[in-house]
């Protein structure tokens, strides 16, 4: 059973866990300005061993609701808004280079609070970010697009030049509502793009092709969704309320072409708010208790075996976002004045390592990947399925696994092997092996 641990708290701030370094040593997280007594937002680097913290970036009215780690340049891209030098809120991207923690800030001069960036995904195929705006009704000062609900394309290679940013679509009000919905989540799966739209009281999930971001079809619309849709290279999932006031997980294993459902049995009759995170085959459900102000509950949902397990309870009632690294999942829980960072650690009685027959190779060349599975005594484990993934792209907060490239079964030496043809375009490529036992 996973172990739930409260790591630290942050008073007078609403925070989001953004990224944990590969070695598991450092956590990057950001403060949102709205609850800060000085009206400032920050990006913080925390040493998870010593507890020491460094302020990487700080600015008046800075808020970044989502971030993306791009492996090819080892940078985190924070998307949100902040004041410019004249005190006008602008759509903002803050880029943190993890090689030296240097920061670049880019703001679009013709945007306002109504264009605050919320949802974001990195499109590896076209080397660009797809970014969504907040819902309508916000302050329009300085904006050429006052309605909110917009969708932007921002090329990664020219991200520091806002004249290359394009606002390619504006979502219309949902149902009978009068303001445009916010684009709070963007997810890419295969050649499909999914968005979670949040209106005044209605939410919707819509789908388009990467090749046409102006034509959208509805997946589902209503008032009973959780606040996010997530993917991890293997599944896409979102949560909603069932007809019997329980939490239903709707998920797809084929990039959203077909959908399955699992009723978790989690009671939503009193408190309906829930957030989800993905970790391998598991959906982690944080059942928020905003209405009753009781401690939120954490559940582990196994979609393969259709089981729901209560893991523990949190200090306060609400849930924000999370990130994962190896056997640990980090996420944020809060009340009105204090945020808490938690770590959910999965049991790891078996160890998995991954090697390649070459450290450097030519574009298009075939290489061999070998995963070795052992028990906690170092003995080989045979007859277990290993999944192999390639990571060539940017990693969002919850999609950290990559693209699945094959499976193999461990032999008497605990080894599973596949061959893989490298991309024809030169560049760095990372690989990951996953054992779901």
Short mmCIF file of C-alpha atoms in Angstrom, two decimals:
data_model
loop_
_atom_site.label_atom_id
_atom_site.label_comp_id
_atom_site.label_asym_id
_atom_site.label_seq_id
_atom_site.Cartn_x
_atom_site.Cartn_y
_atom_site.Cartn_z
CA UNK A 1 0.00 0.00 0.00
CA UNK A 2 1.39 3.45 -0.86
CA UNK A 3 2.60 5.66 1.97
CA UNK A 4 1.24 9.22 2.28
CA UNK A 5 3.55 11.83 3.83
CA UNK A 6 3.14 15.58 4.38
CA UNK A 7 6.49 17.13 3.40
CA UNK A 8 6.09 20.82 4.24
CA UNK A 9 3.62 23.69 4.39
CA UNK A 10 3.61 27.16 2.86
CA UNK A 11 1.64 29.79 4.85
CA UNK A 12 -0.26 32.61 3.12
CA UNK A 13 0.21 31.12 -0.31
CA UNK A 14 -1.53 28.99 -2.91
CA UNK A 15 1.15 26.80 -4.49
CA UNK A 16 1.44 24.29 -7.33
CA UNK A 17 3.99 21.46 -7.54
CA UNK A 18 5.57 21.76 -10.99
CA UNK A 19 8.52 19.41 -11.51
CA UNK A 20 10.89 17.07 -9.65
CA UNK A 21 14.39 16.57 -11.06
CA UNK A 22 15.40 13.17 -12.42
CA UNK A 23 17.50 12.35 -9.34
CA UNK A 24 14.52 13.14 -7.08
CA UNK A 25 16.52 15.79 -5.19
CA UNK A 26 14.85 19.07 -6.14
CA UNK A 27 11.22 20.16 -6.38
CA UNK A 28 10.27 23.24 -8.41
CA UNK A 29 6.97 24.77 -7.37
CA UNK A 30 5.27 28.12 -7.82
CA UNK A 31 3.30 30.50 -5.61
CA UNK A 32 0.21 32.16 -7.03
CA UNK A 33 0.02 35.84 -6.15
CA UNK A 34 -3.65 35.89 -5.12
CA UNK A 35 -3.08 34.77 -1.52
CA UNK A 36 0.31 36.41 -1.03
CA UNK A 37 0.26 39.40 1.38
CA UNK A 38 2.65 41.30 -0.93
CA UNK A 39 0.67 40.46 -4.08
CA UNK A 40 3.66 38.65 -5.61
CA UNK A 41 4.01 35.26 -7.26
CA UNK A 42 7.20 33.19 -7.19
CA UNK A 43 8.94 30.12 -8.56
CA UNK A 44 10.74 28.22 -5.80
CA UNK A 45 13.40 25.50 -5.94
CA UNK A 46 13.37 23.27 -2.85
CA UNK A 47 16.03 20.75 -1.85
CA UNK A 48 13.97 17.74 -0.74
CA UNK A 49 16.88 16.43 1.36
CA UNK A 50 17.91 19.56 3.30
CA UNK A 51 14.69 21.56 3.01
CA UNK A 52 16.60 24.61 1.76
CA UNK A 53 14.77 26.83 -0.71
CA UNK A 54 15.83 29.29 -3.40
CA UNK A 55 13.59 31.88 -5.05
CA UNK A 56 14.20 31.42 -8.78
CA UNK A 57 11.75 34.11 -9.91
CA UNK A 58 9.47 36.71 -8.30
CA UNK A 59 7.14 39.28 -9.84
CA UNK A 60 4.08 41.34 -9.02
CA UNK A 61 0.78 39.53 -9.70
CA UNK A 62 2.54 36.50 -11.21
CA UNK A 63 0.38 33.37 -11.46
CA UNK A 64 1.19 30.23 -13.46
CA UNK A 65 -1.54 27.61 -13.37
CA UNK A 66 0.28 25.08 -15.56
CA UNK A 67 3.83 24.30 -16.59
CA UNK A 68 5.61 22.01 -19.04
CA UNK A 69 9.04 20.41 -18.79
CA UNK A 70 10.71 19.99 -22.18
CA UNK A 71 13.38 17.32 -22.06
CA UNK A 72 15.17 18.33 -25.28
CA UNK A 73 16.33 21.64 -23.77
CA UNK A 74 16.02 20.76 -20.05
CA UNK A 75 13.74 23.72 -19.31
CA UNK A 76 10.48 24.28 -17.47
CA UNK A 77 8.00 26.62 -19.18
CA UNK A 78 5.54 28.28 -16.77
CA UNK A 79 2.41 29.72 -18.43
CA UNK A 80 0.19 32.32 -16.78
CA UNK A 81 0.13 36.08 -16.28
CA UNK A 82 2.08 38.83 -14.51
CA UNK A 83 2.35 42.60 -14.37
CA UNK A 84 4.46 44.32 -16.98
CA UNK A 85 6.64 47.32 -16.08
CA UNK A 86 3.57 49.60 -16.21
CA UNK A 87 1.54 47.41 -13.87
CA UNK A 88 -0.71 45.95 -16.59
CA UNK A 89 -1.41 42.23 -16.43
CA UNK A 90 -0.11 40.43 -19.52
CA UNK A 91 -0.10 36.86 -20.78
CA UNK A 92 3.28 35.61 -19.57
CA UNK A 93 5.69 32.74 -20.09
CA UNK A 94 8.54 32.24 -17.61
CA UNK A 95 11.29 29.89 -18.81
CA UNK A 96 13.58 28.28 -16.21
CA UNK A 97 16.74 26.60 -17.53
CA UNK A 98 17.48 23.70 -15.18
CA UNK A 99 21.14 23.64 -16.21
CA UNK A 100 21.82 26.85 -14.27
CA UNK A 101 18.39 28.03 -12.99
CA UNK A 102 18.55 31.11 -15.22
CA UNK A 103 15.22 32.71 -16.10
CA UNK A 104 13.76 34.32 -19.22
CA UNK A 105 10.43 36.18 -19.03
CA UNK A 106 8.31 36.81 -22.12
CA UNK A 107 5.08 38.84 -22.17
CA UNK A 108 2.67 39.56 -25.01
CA UNK A 109 2.17 43.34 -25.25
CA UNK A 110 -1.39 43.19 -26.64
CA UNK A 111 -2.92 40.95 -23.98
CA UNK A 112 -4.62 41.58 -20.64
CA UNK A 113 -5.94 39.77 -17.59
CA UNK A 114 -8.70 38.38 -19.84
CA UNK A 115 -6.04 36.46 -21.80
CA UNK A 116 -4.33 34.84 -18.80
CA UNK A 117 -2.80 31.51 -19.87
CA UNK A 118 -4.26 28.50 -18.05
CA UNK A 119 -4.13 25.16 -19.92
CA UNK A 120 -1.05 24.08 -21.89
CA UNK A 121 0.44 21.09 -23.70
CA UNK A 122 3.62 20.64 -25.72
CA UNK A 123 3.08 19.44 -29.30
CA UNK A 124 6.22 17.46 -30.14
CA UNK A 125 5.16 16.80 -33.70
CA UNK A 126 5.19 20.52 -34.54
CA UNK A 127 7.58 21.72 -31.78
CA UNK A 128 5.06 24.16 -30.35
CA UNK A 129 2.94 24.83 -27.28
CA UNK A 130 -0.85 24.80 -27.45
CA UNK A 131 -2.10 27.20 -24.78
CA UNK A 132 -5.58 28.04 -23.51
CA UNK A 133 -6.91 31.25 -21.93
CA UNK A 134 -9.08 31.84 -18.87
CA UNK A 135 -12.83 32.27 -19.23
CA UNK A 136 -14.43 35.58 -20.17
CA UNK A 137 -15.40 38.30 -17.75
CA UNK A 138 -11.91 39.35 -16.62
CA UNK A 139 -10.29 42.79 -16.87
CA UNK A 140 -9.71 43.69 -20.53
CA UNK A 141 -7.14 46.50 -20.09
CA UNK A 142 -4.48 46.30 -22.79
CA UNK A 143 -6.07 43.42 -24.66
CA UNK A 144 -6.78 43.07 -28.36
CA UNK A 145 -8.90 39.98 -27.56
CA UNK A 146 -11.22 40.91 -24.67
CA UNK A 147 -13.53 37.87 -24.60
CA UNK A 148 -11.30 35.19 -23.08
CA UNK A 149 -11.63 31.52 -24.05
CA UNK A 150 -8.90 31.72 -26.66
CA UNK A 151 -6.47 29.08 -27.91
CA UNK A 152 -2.90 30.00 -28.82
CA UNK A 153 -0.07 28.39 -30.78
CA UNK A 154 3.39 29.36 -29.51
CA UNK A 155 6.41 27.94 -31.38
CA UNK A 156 9.08 26.74 -28.96
CA UNK A 157 11.94 27.91 -31.17
CA UNK A 158 10.65 31.51 -31.27
CA UNK A 159 8.89 31.67 -27.92
CA UNK A 160 10.94 34.71 -26.86
CA UNK A 161 9.40 36.68 -29.77
CA UNK A 162 5.70 37.23 -28.92
CA UNK A 163 5.02 38.46 -32.45
CA UNK A 164 5.20 34.77 -33.48
CA UNK A 165 2.45 33.76 -31.02
CA UNK A 166 -0.87 33.13 -32.77
CA UNK A 167 -4.35 33.16 -31.26
CA UNK A 168 -5.96 30.62 -33.59
CA UNK A 169 -9.37 29.95 -32.02
CA UNK A 170 -11.92 31.32 -29.56
CA UNK A 171 -14.37 28.95 -27.86
CA UNK A 172 -17.98 30.11 -27.72
CA UNK A 173 -20.12 30.10 -24.54
CA UNK A 174 -21.33 26.69 -23.43
CA UNK A 175 -25.05 25.97 -23.48
CA UNK A 176 -27.07 29.06 -22.54
CA UNK A 177 -24.14 30.85 -20.84
CA UNK A 178 -23.13 34.32 -21.96
CA UNK A 179 -19.32 34.29 -21.49
CA UNK A 180 -16.64 32.24 -23.20
CA UNK A 181 -15.35 29.24 -21.22
CA UNK A 182 -11.83 28.96 -19.89
CA UNK A 183 -9.48 26.45 -21.52
CA UNK A 184 -8.20 24.97 -18.26
CA UNK A 185 -6.60 21.79 -19.61
CA UNK A 186 -4.98 20.87 -22.91
CA UNK A 187 -3.97 17.27 -23.63
CA UNK A 188 -2.32 15.72 -26.69
CA UNK A 189 -2.78 12.00 -27.40
CA UNK A 190 -1.58 10.66 -30.73
CA UNK A 191 -2.79 13.12 -33.36
CA UNK A 192 -5.68 14.28 -31.18
CA UNK A 193 -5.92 17.37 -28.97
CA UNK A 194 -8.36 17.45 -26.05
CA UNK A 195 -9.43 20.49 -24.04
CA UNK A 196 -11.30 20.85 -20.78
CA UNK A 197 -13.54 23.90 -21.01
CA UNK A 198 -14.84 25.55 -17.83
CA UNK A 199 -17.77 27.93 -18.10
CA UNK A 200 -19.68 29.67 -15.34
CA UNK A 201 -21.44 26.43 -14.34
CA UNK A 202 -21.00 24.11 -17.35
CA UNK A 203 -17.90 22.11 -18.27
CA UNK A 204 -17.12 20.39 -21.55
CA UNK A 205 -14.50 18.15 -23.11
CA UNK A 206 -13.86 18.68 -26.80
CA UNK A 207 -11.49 17.10 -29.33
CA UNK A 208 -9.69 18.30 -32.46
CA UNK A 209 -6.86 17.19 -34.71
CA UNK A 210 -3.34 18.57 -34.34
CA UNK A 211 -3.65 19.52 -37.99
CA UNK A 212 -6.78 21.66 -37.46
CA UNK A 213 -7.23 23.52 -34.17
CA UNK A 214 -10.30 25.40 -35.40
CA UNK A 215 -12.69 22.45 -35.79
CA UNK A 216 -13.80 20.87 -32.50
CA UNK A 217 -16.16 18.01 -31.68
CA UNK A 218 -17.82 17.44 -28.30
CA UNK A 219 -16.88 14.42 -26.17
CA UNK A 220 -19.13 15.33 -23.23
CA UNK A 221 -20.74 18.40 -21.67
CA UNK A 222 -22.42 18.97 -18.31
CA UNK A 223 -21.99 20.27 -14.78
CA UNK A 224 -20.55 17.18 -13.07
CA UNK A 225 -16.93 16.96 -14.23
CA UNK A 226 -13.80 17.08 -12.12
CA UNK A 227 -11.44 19.86 -13.12
CA UNK A 228 -8.97 18.03 -15.34
CA UNK A 229 -8.42 15.56 -18.16
CA UNK A 230 -5.07 13.79 -18.05
CA UNK A 231 -2.95 11.40 -20.09
CA UNK A 232 0.28 9.52 -19.42
CA UNK A 233 1.17 7.89 -22.73
CA UNK A 234 -0.94 4.82 -21.96
CA UNK A 235 -4.37 6.09 -20.93
CA UNK A 236 -6.50 9.24 -20.99
CA UNK A 237 -8.82 9.78 -18.05
CA UNK A 238 -11.19 12.25 -16.47
CA UNK A 239 -13.58 12.07 -13.52
CA UNK A 240 -17.28 12.89 -13.29
CA UNK A 241 -20.27 12.29 -11.06
CA UNK A 242 -22.36 9.21 -11.78
CA UNK A 243 -26.14 9.15 -11.62
CA UNK A 244 -25.91 7.60 -8.16
CA UNK A 245 -23.74 10.38 -6.66
CA UNK A 246 -20.49 8.41 -6.88
CA UNK A 247 -17.22 9.24 -8.65
CA UNK A 248 -16.95 7.76 -12.14
CA UNK A 249 -13.64 7.49 -14.01
CA UNK A 250 -14.03 7.69 -17.78
CA UNK A 251 -10.92 6.52 -19.62
CA UNK A 252 -9.53 5.59 -23.03
CA UNK A 253 -6.61 3.40 -24.07
CA UNK A 254 -6.72 4.30 -27.78
CA UNK A 255 -6.12 8.07 -27.76
CA UNK A 256 -9.76 8.91 -27.19
CA UNK A 257 -11.34 6.92 -30.01
CA UNK A 258 -13.35 4.75 -27.57
CA UNK A 259 -14.11 5.23 -23.87
CA UNK A 260 -14.58 2.93 -20.88
CA UNK A 261 -16.07 3.69 -17.46
CA UNK A 262 -15.33 2.56 -13.90
CA UNK A 263 -17.49 3.56 -10.93
CA UNK A 264 -15.11 4.01 -7.99
CA UNK A 265 -17.88 3.99 -5.40
CA UNK A 266 -16.50 7.19 -3.82
CA UNK A 267 -19.44 9.04 -2.28
CA UNK A 268 -20.09 12.51 -3.75
CA UNK A 269 -23.43 13.16 -2.08
CA UNK A 270 -22.03 15.87 0.25
CA UNK A 271 -18.77 17.03 -1.38
CA UNK A 272 -18.65 16.78 -5.16
CA UNK A 273 -15.21 18.22 -5.93
CA UNK A 274 -12.40 15.84 -6.81
CA UNK A 275 -9.08 16.02 -8.61
CA UNK A 276 -7.18 13.19 -10.25
CA UNK A 277 -3.55 12.38 -11.03
CA UNK A 278 -2.22 9.54 -13.19
CA UNK A 279 0.60 7.20 -12.18
CA UNK A 280 1.19 4.20 -14.44
CA UNK A 281 -1.96 2.08 -14.36
CA UNK A 282 -3.32 3.96 -11.36
CA UNK A 283 -5.61 6.95 -11.03
CA UNK A 284 -4.98 8.85 -7.80
CA UNK A 285 -8.18 10.52 -6.64
CA UNK A 286 -8.08 13.38 -4.16
CA UNK A 287 -11.68 13.80 -2.97
CA UNK A 288 -11.84 17.44 -1.95
CA UNK A 289 -14.16 18.50 0.87
CA UNK A 290 -14.67 22.17 0.01
CA UNK A 291 -18.35 22.19 1.03
CA UNK A 292 -17.92 20.56 4.43
CA UNK A 293 -14.34 21.78 5.03
CA UNK A 294 -13.38 18.29 6.22
CA UNK A 295 -9.95 16.79 5.40
CA UNK A 296 -9.71 15.59 1.80
CA UNK A 297 -9.41 11.83 1.21
CA UNK A 298 -6.90 10.11 -1.09
CA UNK A 299 -7.86 7.00 -3.05
CA UNK A 300 -5.88 4.70 -5.35
CA UNK A 301 -7.89 3.44 -8.32
CA UNK A 302 -6.54 0.47 -10.31
CA UNK A 303 -8.24 0.61 -13.71
CA UNK A 304 -6.85 -2.75 -14.85
CA UNK A 305 -8.25 -4.67 -11.87
CA UNK A 306 -11.22 -2.29 -11.27
CA UNK A 307 -10.47 -1.67 -7.59
CA UNK A 308 -10.60 1.38 -5.31
CA UNK A 309 -8.43 1.66 -2.19
CA UNK A 310 -8.47 4.40 0.46
CA UNK A 311 -4.88 5.56 1.08
CA UNK A 312 -5.31 8.26 3.70
CA UNK A 313 -6.58 11.74 4.52
CA UNK A 314 -4.98 15.17 4.12
CA UNK A 315 -4.64 18.11 6.47
CA UNK A 316 -7.11 20.36 4.67
CA UNK A 317 -10.00 20.14 2.27
CA UNK A 318 -8.96 21.20 -1.25
CA UNK A 319 -6.63 19.82 -3.92
CA UNK A 320 -4.59 21.52 -6.62
CA UNK A 321 -2.03 19.89 -8.92
CA UNK A 322 0.73 17.32 -8.78
CA UNK A 323 3.78 15.83 -10.47
CA UNK A 324 5.57 12.48 -10.30
CA UNK A 325 9.09 11.10 -10.23
CA UNK A 326 9.97 7.40 -10.07
CA UNK A 327 7.99 5.81 -7.19
CA UNK A 328 6.87 9.17 -5.75
CA UNK A 329 3.91 11.41 -6.58
CA UNK A 330 3.95 14.98 -5.23
CA UNK A 331 0.82 17.11 -4.99
CA UNK A 332 -0.60 20.17 -3.25
CA UNK A 333 -3.44 20.42 -0.73
CA UNK A 334 -4.69 23.72 0.73
CA UNK A 335 -7.18 25.67 2.78
CA UNK A 336 -7.87 29.39 2.56
CA UNK A 337 -4.49 30.46 3.94
CA UNK A 338 -1.97 27.60 3.86
CA UNK A 339 -0.80 25.11 1.24
CA UNK A 340 0.69 21.70 1.97
CA UNK A 341 2.97 19.59 -0.24
CA UNK A 342 2.43 15.83 0.06
CA UNK A 343 4.36 12.84 -1.22
CA UNK A 344 2.69 9.54 -2.08
CA UNK A 345 5.33 6.79 -2.18
CA UNK A 346 4.59 3.47 -3.84
CA UNK A 347 6.03 0.23 -2.48
CA UNK A 348 9.01 -0.91 -4.57
CA UNK A 349 9.94 -4.47 -3.51
CA UNK A 350 11.20 -5.01 -7.06
CA UNK A 351 13.80 -2.94 -8.87
CA UNK A 352 13.97 -2.18 -12.58
CA UNK A 353 16.99 -0.88 -14.48
CA UNK A 354 17.33 0.00 -18.15
CA UNK A 355 20.36 -0.08 -20.45
CA UNK A 356 21.07 0.36 -24.16
CA UNK A 357 23.71 -1.27 -26.30
CA UNK A 358 24.84 2.20 -27.47
CA UNK A 359 25.09 5.60 -25.82
CA UNK A 360 25.44 7.38 -29.18
CA UNK A 361 24.06 6.27 -32.53
CA UNK A 362 23.12 7.63 -35.93
CA UNK A 363 19.67 8.90 -36.80
CA UNK A 364 17.55 6.01 -38.10
CA UNK A 365 19.82 3.36 -36.57
CA UNK A 366 18.40 0.33 -34.71
CA UNK A 367 19.44 0.01 -31.07
CA UNK A 368 18.69 -2.58 -28.37
CA UNK A 369 17.01 -1.74 -25.06
CA UNK A 370 17.37 -4.14 -22.13
CA UNK A 371 15.39 -3.86 -18.90
CA UNK A 372 16.44 -5.93 -15.88
CA UNK A 373 13.98 -6.75 -13.09
CA UNK A 374 15.16 -7.94 -9.66
CA UNK A 375 13.61 -8.46 -6.25
CA UNK A 376 14.67 -6.61 -3.10
CA UNK A 377 17.51 -9.13 -2.63
CA UNK A 378 18.89 -8.58 -6.13
CA UNK A 379 17.62 -11.88 -7.56
CA UNK A 380 16.28 -11.88 -11.14
CA UNK A 381 12.48 -12.01 -11.60
CA UNK A 382 11.23 -13.89 -14.64
CA UNK A 383 7.90 -14.03 -16.44
CA UNK A 384 6.91 -10.38 -15.88
CA UNK A 385 5.81 -7.91 -18.57
CA UNK A 386 7.90 -4.77 -19.06
CA UNK A 387 6.69 -1.75 -21.05
CA UNK A 388 9.18 0.42 -22.96
CA UNK A 389 8.68 4.11 -23.72
CA UNK A 390 10.59 6.72 -25.69
CA UNK A 391 10.74 10.30 -24.38
CA UNK A 392 11.52 12.71 -27.21
CA UNK A 393 9.18 15.47 -26.23
CA UNK A 394 8.08 17.96 -23.61
CA UNK A 395 6.60 16.56 -20.46
CA UNK A 396 3.57 18.16 -18.89
CA UNK A 397 2.94 18.14 -15.11
CA UNK A 398 1.15 14.78 -15.22
CA UNK A 399 2.23 13.23 -18.53
CA UNK A 400 5.74 12.14 -17.70
CA UNK A 401 6.08 8.67 -19.25
CA UNK A 402 6.45 9.20 -22.99
CA UNK A 403 5.32 7.24 -26.07
CA UNK A 404 4.96 3.48 -25.70
CA UNK A 405 7.20 1.59 -28.16
CA UNK A 406 6.81 -2.03 -27.10
CA UNK A 407 6.54 -4.70 -24.42
CA UNK A 408 8.62 -7.77 -23.56
CA UNK A 409 8.61 -10.50 -20.91
CA UNK A 410 11.55 -11.01 -18.54
CA UNK A 411 13.58 -14.23 -19.00
CA UNK A 412 15.36 -16.38 -16.41
CA UNK A 413 17.91 -13.59 -15.98
CA UNK A 414 15.18 -11.05 -15.28
CA UNK A 415 15.85 -9.34 -18.62
CA UNK A 416 13.37 -8.08 -21.22
CA UNK A 417 14.72 -6.81 -24.55
CA UNK A 418 13.35 -4.94 -27.55
CA UNK A 419 14.87 -3.29 -30.61
CA UNK A 420 14.03 0.30 -31.51
CA UNK A 421 14.66 2.36 -34.63
CA UNK A 422 15.83 5.85 -33.75
CA UNK A 423 14.08 8.89 -35.28
CA UNK A 424 15.44 10.10 -38.59
CA UNK A 425 15.83 13.60 -37.16
CA UNK A 426 19.03 13.95 -35.07
CA UNK A 427 18.65 14.88 -31.41
CA UNK A 428 18.62 13.56 -27.86
CA UNK A 429 16.34 10.64 -27.05
CA UNK A 430 15.46 9.33 -23.58
CA UNK A 431 13.99 5.92 -22.77
CA UNK A 432 11.92 4.61 -19.89
CA UNK A 433 10.92 1.10 -18.82
CA UNK A 434 7.90 0.46 -16.59
CA UNK A 435 6.91 -2.60 -14.57
CA UNK A 436 3.30 -2.47 -13.37
CA UNK A 437 3.32 -5.45 -11.02
#
